[in-house]
Tab-separated table of C-alpha atoms and ligand atoms in Angstrom:
chain	number	residue	atom	x	y	z
A	1	MET	CA	-10.878	-114.658	-45.548
A	2	THR	CA	-13.691	-114.265	-48.110
A	3	ARG	CA	-13.345	-115.655	-51.609
A	4	PRO	CA	-11.482	-113.022	-53.659
A	5	THR	CA	-12.170	-111.890	-57.200
A	6	LEU	CA	-9.222	-112.323	-59.544
A	7	LEU	CA	-9.160	-109.845	-62.413
A	8	LEU	CA	-7.100	-111.445	-65.190
A	9	ILE	CA	-5.626	-108.767	-67.473
A	10	HIS	CA	-4.180	-109.991	-70.749
A	11	GLY	CA	-0.984	-108.816	-72.441
A	12	PHE	CA	-0.279	-107.145	-75.771
A	13	PRO	CA	-1.455	-107.702	-78.491
A	14	LEU	CA	-3.619	-110.535	-77.196
A	15	ASP	CA	-7.101	-111.048	-75.769
A	16	HIS	CA	-8.925	-112.709	-72.878
A	17	SER	CA	-8.462	-116.182	-74.364
A	18	LEU	CA	-4.839	-115.998	-73.223
A	19	TRP	CA	-6.248	-117.122	-69.855
A	20	ASP	CA	-8.160	-120.170	-71.131
A	21	PRO	CA	-5.613	-122.612	-69.627
A	22	ASN	CA	-6.048	-121.024	-66.190
A	23	LEU	CA	-9.763	-120.363	-65.757
A	24	SER	CA	-11.083	-123.578	-64.304
A	25	ALA	CA	-8.149	-124.179	-61.940
A	26	LEU	CA	-8.153	-120.616	-60.597
A	27	ASN	CA	-11.924	-120.675	-60.209
A	28	GLU	CA	-11.391	-123.191	-57.388
A	29	VAL	CA	-10.062	-120.396	-55.182
A	30	ALA	CA	-11.486	-117.176	-56.642
A	31	ASP	CA	-14.242	-115.654	-58.721
A	32	ILE	CA	-12.724	-114.820	-62.090
A	33	ILE	CA	-13.205	-111.832	-64.380
A	34	ALA	CA	-11.157	-112.004	-67.597
A	35	PRO	CA	-12.258	-109.193	-69.919
A	36	ASP	CA	-10.969	-108.105	-73.310
A	37	LEU	CA	-9.233	-104.749	-73.132
A	38	ARG	CA	-10.350	-101.841	-75.305
A	39	GLY	CA	-9.189	-102.432	-78.899
A	40	PHE	CA	-8.629	-106.174	-78.389
A	41	GLY	CA	-10.712	-109.321	-78.747
A	42	GLY	CA	-13.273	-107.523	-80.894
A	43	VAL	CA	-13.790	-104.570	-78.494
A	44	VAL	CA	-13.939	-101.542	-80.752
A	45	SER	CA	-11.664	-98.581	-80.080
A	46	MET	CA	-11.469	-95.242	-81.861
A	47	ASP	CA	-8.384	-94.185	-79.889
A	48	GLU	CA	-5.158	-92.936	-81.436
A	49	VAL	CA	-3.491	-93.658	-78.105
A	50	THR	CA	-4.867	-95.750	-75.226
A	51	THR	CA	-3.014	-95.106	-71.986
A	52	MET	CA	-2.640	-97.601	-69.150
A	53	GLU	CA	-4.834	-95.291	-67.037
A	54	GLU	CA	-7.619	-95.483	-69.643
A	55	PHE	CA	-7.445	-99.282	-69.676
A	56	ALA	CA	-7.536	-99.220	-65.851
A	57	SER	CA	-10.593	-96.925	-65.866
A	58	ASP	CA	-12.339	-99.306	-68.274
A	59	LEU	CA	-11.661	-102.160	-65.866
A	60	PHE	CA	-12.997	-100.224	-62.874
A	61	ARG	CA	-16.160	-99.645	-64.936
A	62	VAL	CA	-16.421	-103.403	-65.590
A	63	LEU	CA	-16.142	-103.996	-61.844
A	64	ASP	CA	-18.753	-101.309	-61.104
A	65	GLU	CA	-21.170	-102.882	-63.594
A	66	ARG	CA	-20.779	-106.215	-61.815
A	67	GLY	CA	-21.023	-104.707	-58.346
A	68	VAL	CA	-17.501	-105.833	-57.453
A	69	GLU	CA	-15.751	-103.409	-55.123
A	70	ARG	CA	-12.348	-105.023	-54.556
A	71	VAL	CA	-10.184	-107.316	-56.666
A	72	VAL	CA	-6.804	-108.935	-56.924
A	73	PRO	CA	-5.590	-107.906	-60.391
A	74	CYS	CA	-3.422	-110.520	-62.096
A	75	GLY	CA	-1.824	-108.861	-65.106
A	76	LEU	CA	0.604	-110.268	-67.625
A	77	SER	CA	3.097	-107.872	-69.189
A	78	MET	CA	0.961	-104.946	-70.456
A	79	GLY	CA	-1.701	-106.356	-68.120
A	80	GLY	CA	0.815	-105.824	-65.303
A	81	TYR	CA	1.316	-102.190	-66.335
A	82	ILE	CA	-2.477	-101.795	-66.072
A	83	ALA	CA	-2.647	-103.583	-62.699
A	84	MET	CA	-0.050	-101.152	-61.323
A	85	ALA	CA	-2.066	-98.211	-62.703
A	86	MET	CA	-5.149	-99.595	-60.896
A	87	ALA	CA	-3.179	-99.845	-57.641
A	88	GLU	CA	-2.141	-96.222	-58.025
A	89	MET	CA	-5.564	-94.913	-59.060
A	90	ALA	CA	-7.719	-96.722	-56.483
A	91	PRO	CA	-5.555	-98.483	-53.893
A	92	ASP	CA	-8.567	-99.284	-51.694
A	93	ARG	CA	-10.062	-101.411	-54.478
A	94	VAL	CA	-6.912	-103.525	-54.904
A	95	ASP	CA	-6.623	-106.279	-52.279
A	96	GLY	CA	-3.408	-107.805	-53.556
A	97	MET	CA	-1.561	-107.985	-56.837
A	98	ILE	CA	-0.133	-110.654	-59.150
A	99	LEU	CA	2.372	-109.261	-61.639
A	100	CYS	CA	3.413	-111.691	-64.357
A	101	ASN	CA	6.258	-111.229	-66.852
A	102	THR	CA	6.143	-107.473	-66.473
A	103	ARG	CA	8.156	-104.489	-65.242
A	104	SER	CA	7.495	-101.374	-63.152
A	105	THR	CA	9.887	-99.089	-65.012
A	106	ALA	CA	9.058	-96.782	-67.941
A	107	ASP	CA	10.299	-97.270	-71.504
A	108	THR	CA	13.700	-95.935	-72.516
A	109	GLU	CA	13.858	-93.431	-75.386
A	110	GLU	CA	14.892	-96.319	-77.647
A	111	GLY	CA	11.948	-98.336	-76.354
A	112	LYS	CA	9.545	-95.472	-77.129
A	113	GLU	CA	10.902	-95.283	-80.656
A	114	GLY	CA	10.273	-99.031	-80.957
A	115	ARG	CA	6.643	-98.481	-79.869
A	116	ARG	CA	6.145	-95.912	-82.638
A	117	ASN	CA	7.609	-98.340	-85.167
A	118	SER	CA	5.369	-101.143	-83.892
A	119	ALA	CA	2.311	-98.889	-84.161
A	120	ASN	CA	3.215	-98.018	-87.756
A	121	ASP	CA	3.881	-101.672	-88.593
A	122	ALA	CA	0.509	-102.713	-87.176
A	123	ARG	CA	-1.267	-100.125	-89.328
A	124	ASN	CA	0.835	-100.521	-92.490
A	125	LYS	CA	1.914	-104.152	-92.590
A	126	GLY	CA	-1.050	-105.770	-90.878
A	127	MET	CA	-1.405	-108.156	-87.960
A	128	HIS	CA	-0.337	-111.314	-89.822
A	129	VAL	CA	3.144	-109.878	-90.300
A	130	ILE	CA	3.281	-108.757	-86.653
A	131	ALA	CA	2.062	-112.176	-85.517
A	132	ARG	CA	4.707	-114.097	-87.437
A	133	ALA	CA	7.467	-111.907	-86.013
A	134	MET	CA	6.153	-111.770	-82.437
A	135	ALA	CA	5.002	-115.314	-81.668
A	136	PRO	CA	8.534	-116.782	-81.453
A	137	LYS	CA	9.688	-113.875	-79.271
A	138	VAL	CA	6.959	-114.168	-76.665
A	139	LEU	CA	7.333	-117.916	-76.225
A	140	GLY	CA	10.307	-119.522	-74.530
A	141	SER	CA	12.754	-121.817	-76.307
A	142	THR	CA	11.278	-124.922	-74.632
A	143	THR	CA	7.747	-124.070	-75.770
A	144	ARG	CA	8.983	-123.249	-79.278
A	145	ALA	CA	10.700	-126.639	-79.543
A	146	ALA	CA	8.158	-128.825	-77.755
A	147	HIS	CA	4.788	-127.159	-78.370
A	148	PRO	CA	4.291	-125.992	-81.947
A	149	GLU	CA	0.546	-125.962	-81.244
A	150	LYS	CA	1.079	-123.199	-78.661
A	151	VAL	CA	3.157	-121.195	-81.136
A	152	ALA	CA	0.346	-121.565	-83.694
A	153	ARG	CA	-2.276	-120.583	-81.137
A	154	ILE	CA	-0.466	-117.393	-80.130
A	155	GLU	CA	0.288	-116.494	-83.735
A	156	ALA	CA	-3.420	-116.831	-84.558
A	157	MET	CA	-4.415	-114.812	-81.467
A	158	ILE	CA	-2.111	-111.926	-82.443
A	159	ALA	CA	-3.155	-112.105	-86.107
A	160	GLY	CA	-6.801	-111.766	-85.025
A	161	GLN	CA	-6.328	-108.427	-83.221
A	162	SER	CA	-7.200	-105.048	-84.684
A	163	PRO	CA	-4.335	-103.003	-86.194
A	164	SER	CA	-5.702	-99.744	-84.768
A	165	GLY	CA	-6.250	-101.168	-81.275
A	166	THR	CA	-2.736	-102.603	-81.337
A	167	ALA	CA	-1.245	-99.295	-82.493
A	168	ALA	CA	-3.133	-97.315	-79.821
A	169	ALA	CA	-1.972	-99.623	-77.021
A	170	SER	CA	1.599	-99.567	-78.292
A	171	LEU	CA	1.648	-95.760	-78.174
A	172	GLY	CA	-0.068	-95.847	-74.767
A	173	MET	CA	2.614	-98.124	-73.320
A	174	ALA	CA	5.240	-95.600	-74.423
A	175	GLU	CA	3.559	-92.962	-72.238
A	176	ARG	CA	3.418	-94.994	-69.048
A	177	PRO	CA	5.380	-93.616	-66.095
A	178	ASP	CA	7.774	-95.496	-63.840
A	179	ARG	CA	5.512	-97.089	-61.201
A	180	THR	CA	8.210	-98.501	-58.922
A	181	SER	CA	7.020	-96.028	-56.255
A	182	VAL	CA	3.553	-97.632	-56.442
A	183	LEU	CA	5.151	-100.978	-55.593
A	184	LEU	CA	7.158	-99.456	-52.748
A	185	GLY	CA	3.920	-98.148	-51.225
A	186	PHE	CA	1.855	-101.294	-51.788
A	187	HIS	CA	1.598	-102.869	-48.303
A	188	LYS	CA	-0.548	-105.825	-49.324
A	189	PRO	CA	0.275	-109.336	-50.529
A	190	ALA	CA	1.907	-109.375	-53.939
A	191	LEU	CA	3.164	-112.170	-56.148
A	192	VAL	CA	5.607	-111.706	-59.005
A	193	ILE	CA	5.723	-114.524	-61.560
A	194	THR	CA	8.118	-114.888	-64.449
A	195	GLY	CA	9.647	-117.541	-66.656
A	196	ASP	CA	13.339	-118.398	-66.801
A	197	GLU	CA	13.164	-118.221	-70.613
A	198	ASP	CA	11.433	-114.831	-70.813
A	199	GLU	CA	13.500	-112.950	-73.391
A	200	LEU	CA	11.437	-109.724	-73.155
A	201	MET	CA	11.470	-109.268	-69.363
A	202	PRO	CA	14.695	-110.762	-68.033
A	203	LEU	CA	14.822	-112.133	-64.477
A	204	PRO	CA	16.458	-109.060	-62.815
A	205	THR	CA	13.359	-107.065	-63.788
A	206	SER	CA	11.151	-109.361	-61.709
A	207	GLN	CA	13.672	-109.525	-58.888
A	208	ALA	CA	13.703	-105.712	-58.676
A	209	MET	CA	9.890	-105.572	-58.527
A	210	THR	CA	9.816	-108.203	-55.782
A	211	GLU	CA	12.358	-106.263	-53.744
A	212	ALA	CA	10.349	-103.048	-54.159
A	213	LEU	CA	7.127	-104.684	-52.919
A	214	PRO	CA	6.982	-104.725	-49.082
A	215	GLN	CA	5.210	-108.112	-49.191
A	216	GLY	CA	6.578	-109.312	-52.529
A	217	GLN	CA	7.103	-113.001	-53.319
A	218	LEU	CA	8.796	-114.219	-56.499
A	219	VAL	CA	8.062	-117.411	-58.413
A	220	VAL	CA	10.259	-118.255	-61.412
A	221	LEU	CA	8.779	-120.956	-63.619
A	222	ASP	CA	11.345	-123.049	-65.411
A	223	GLN	CA	10.980	-123.763	-69.117
A	224	ALA	CA	8.593	-120.807	-69.483
A	225	GLY	CA	9.016	-117.684	-71.575
A	226	HIS	CA	7.047	-114.425	-71.630
A	227	LEU	CA	3.610	-116.096	-71.643
A	228	SER	CA	4.214	-118.141	-68.522
A	229	ASN	CA	0.509	-118.689	-67.800
A	230	MET	CA	-0.044	-120.669	-70.997
A	231	GLU	CA	3.443	-122.151	-71.379
A	232	ARG	CA	3.441	-123.811	-67.918
A	233	PRO	CA	-0.233	-123.631	-66.924
A	234	GLU	CA	-0.125	-126.216	-64.128
A	235	ALA	CA	2.860	-124.601	-62.418
A	236	PHE	CA	1.415	-121.114	-62.958
A	237	ASN	CA	-1.970	-122.122	-61.550
A	238	ALA	CA	-0.324	-123.794	-58.542
A	239	ALA	CA	1.636	-120.608	-57.760
A	240	VAL	CA	-1.462	-118.412	-57.952
A	241	ILE	CA	-3.602	-120.833	-55.938
A	242	HIS	CA	-0.939	-121.061	-53.220
A	243	PHE	CA	-0.707	-117.246	-53.113
A	244	ILE	CA	-4.479	-116.837	-52.860
A	245	ARG	CA	-4.797	-119.488	-50.156
A	246	THR	CA	-1.932	-118.221	-47.998
A	247	ARG	CA	-2.135	-114.430	-48.314
A	248	SER	CA	-2.782	-112.979	-44.921
A	249	SER	CA	-4.210	-109.510	-45.421
B	301	LIG	C1	3.113	-107.703	-73.544
B	301	LIG	O1	3.280	-108.919	-73.596
B	301	LIG	O2	2.078	-107.209	-73.076
B	301	LIG	C2	4.186	-106.803	-74.101
B	301	LIG	O3	5.381	-107.520	-74.232
B	301	LIG	C3	4.387	-105.600	-73.229
B	301	LIG	C4	5.432	-104.677	-73.805
B	301	LIG	O4	5.640	-104.659	-75.013
B	301	LIG	O5	6.042	-103.934	-73.014
């Protein structure tokens, strides 16, 4: 099997540097593309709302510019929503999928209301306030207790994002459809990764995605929360490397 290209898609409201702890290890088995999404990491956005399909189209453009036809998207949380949109929009370009700390279902009405509140908070209160509130929620209890430097790093990463980009993505997530049917029809290798301390995407969410995927495999990292790739980087990297080396189609 030829060396694949892994497209690392960051979560919300973060940027490509989320993947720093994974780049060199994963580069042993794959070419890596880890872009900033529109509105994040200094990429300017004028959008009121950025849908998952628009993020996916941006990523296909990045691939076109680099002459890359097919990829294995590896998306964390919102990045997973985008990976599933890519699989729906251009299934022939998606060779496999790695879905980390994410879900295939749409938001509830209460969840959509929360997105509108988050968008308003980003615009009105500013990213420092969002960062202070969010950092402890996205990291697991073990990381919070044992790795204050990781808490500080994530808080700074969130604080550095643009309020308007954050608001547009929040409203875009509210519009995403249920993509469980995309998983049911995805007959290629797929890996679902989560952390046993993920308070935002509880374990049954990942179990349901794995069951929906015809070739789904589930890896649960212990002592990891919502940002499993940076909370347990060695274990995360080992799971991805094993998946890449052993996938059969
Ligand atoms: C993320 O980490 O990307 C977010 O938790 C996704 C979400 O809010 O649904």
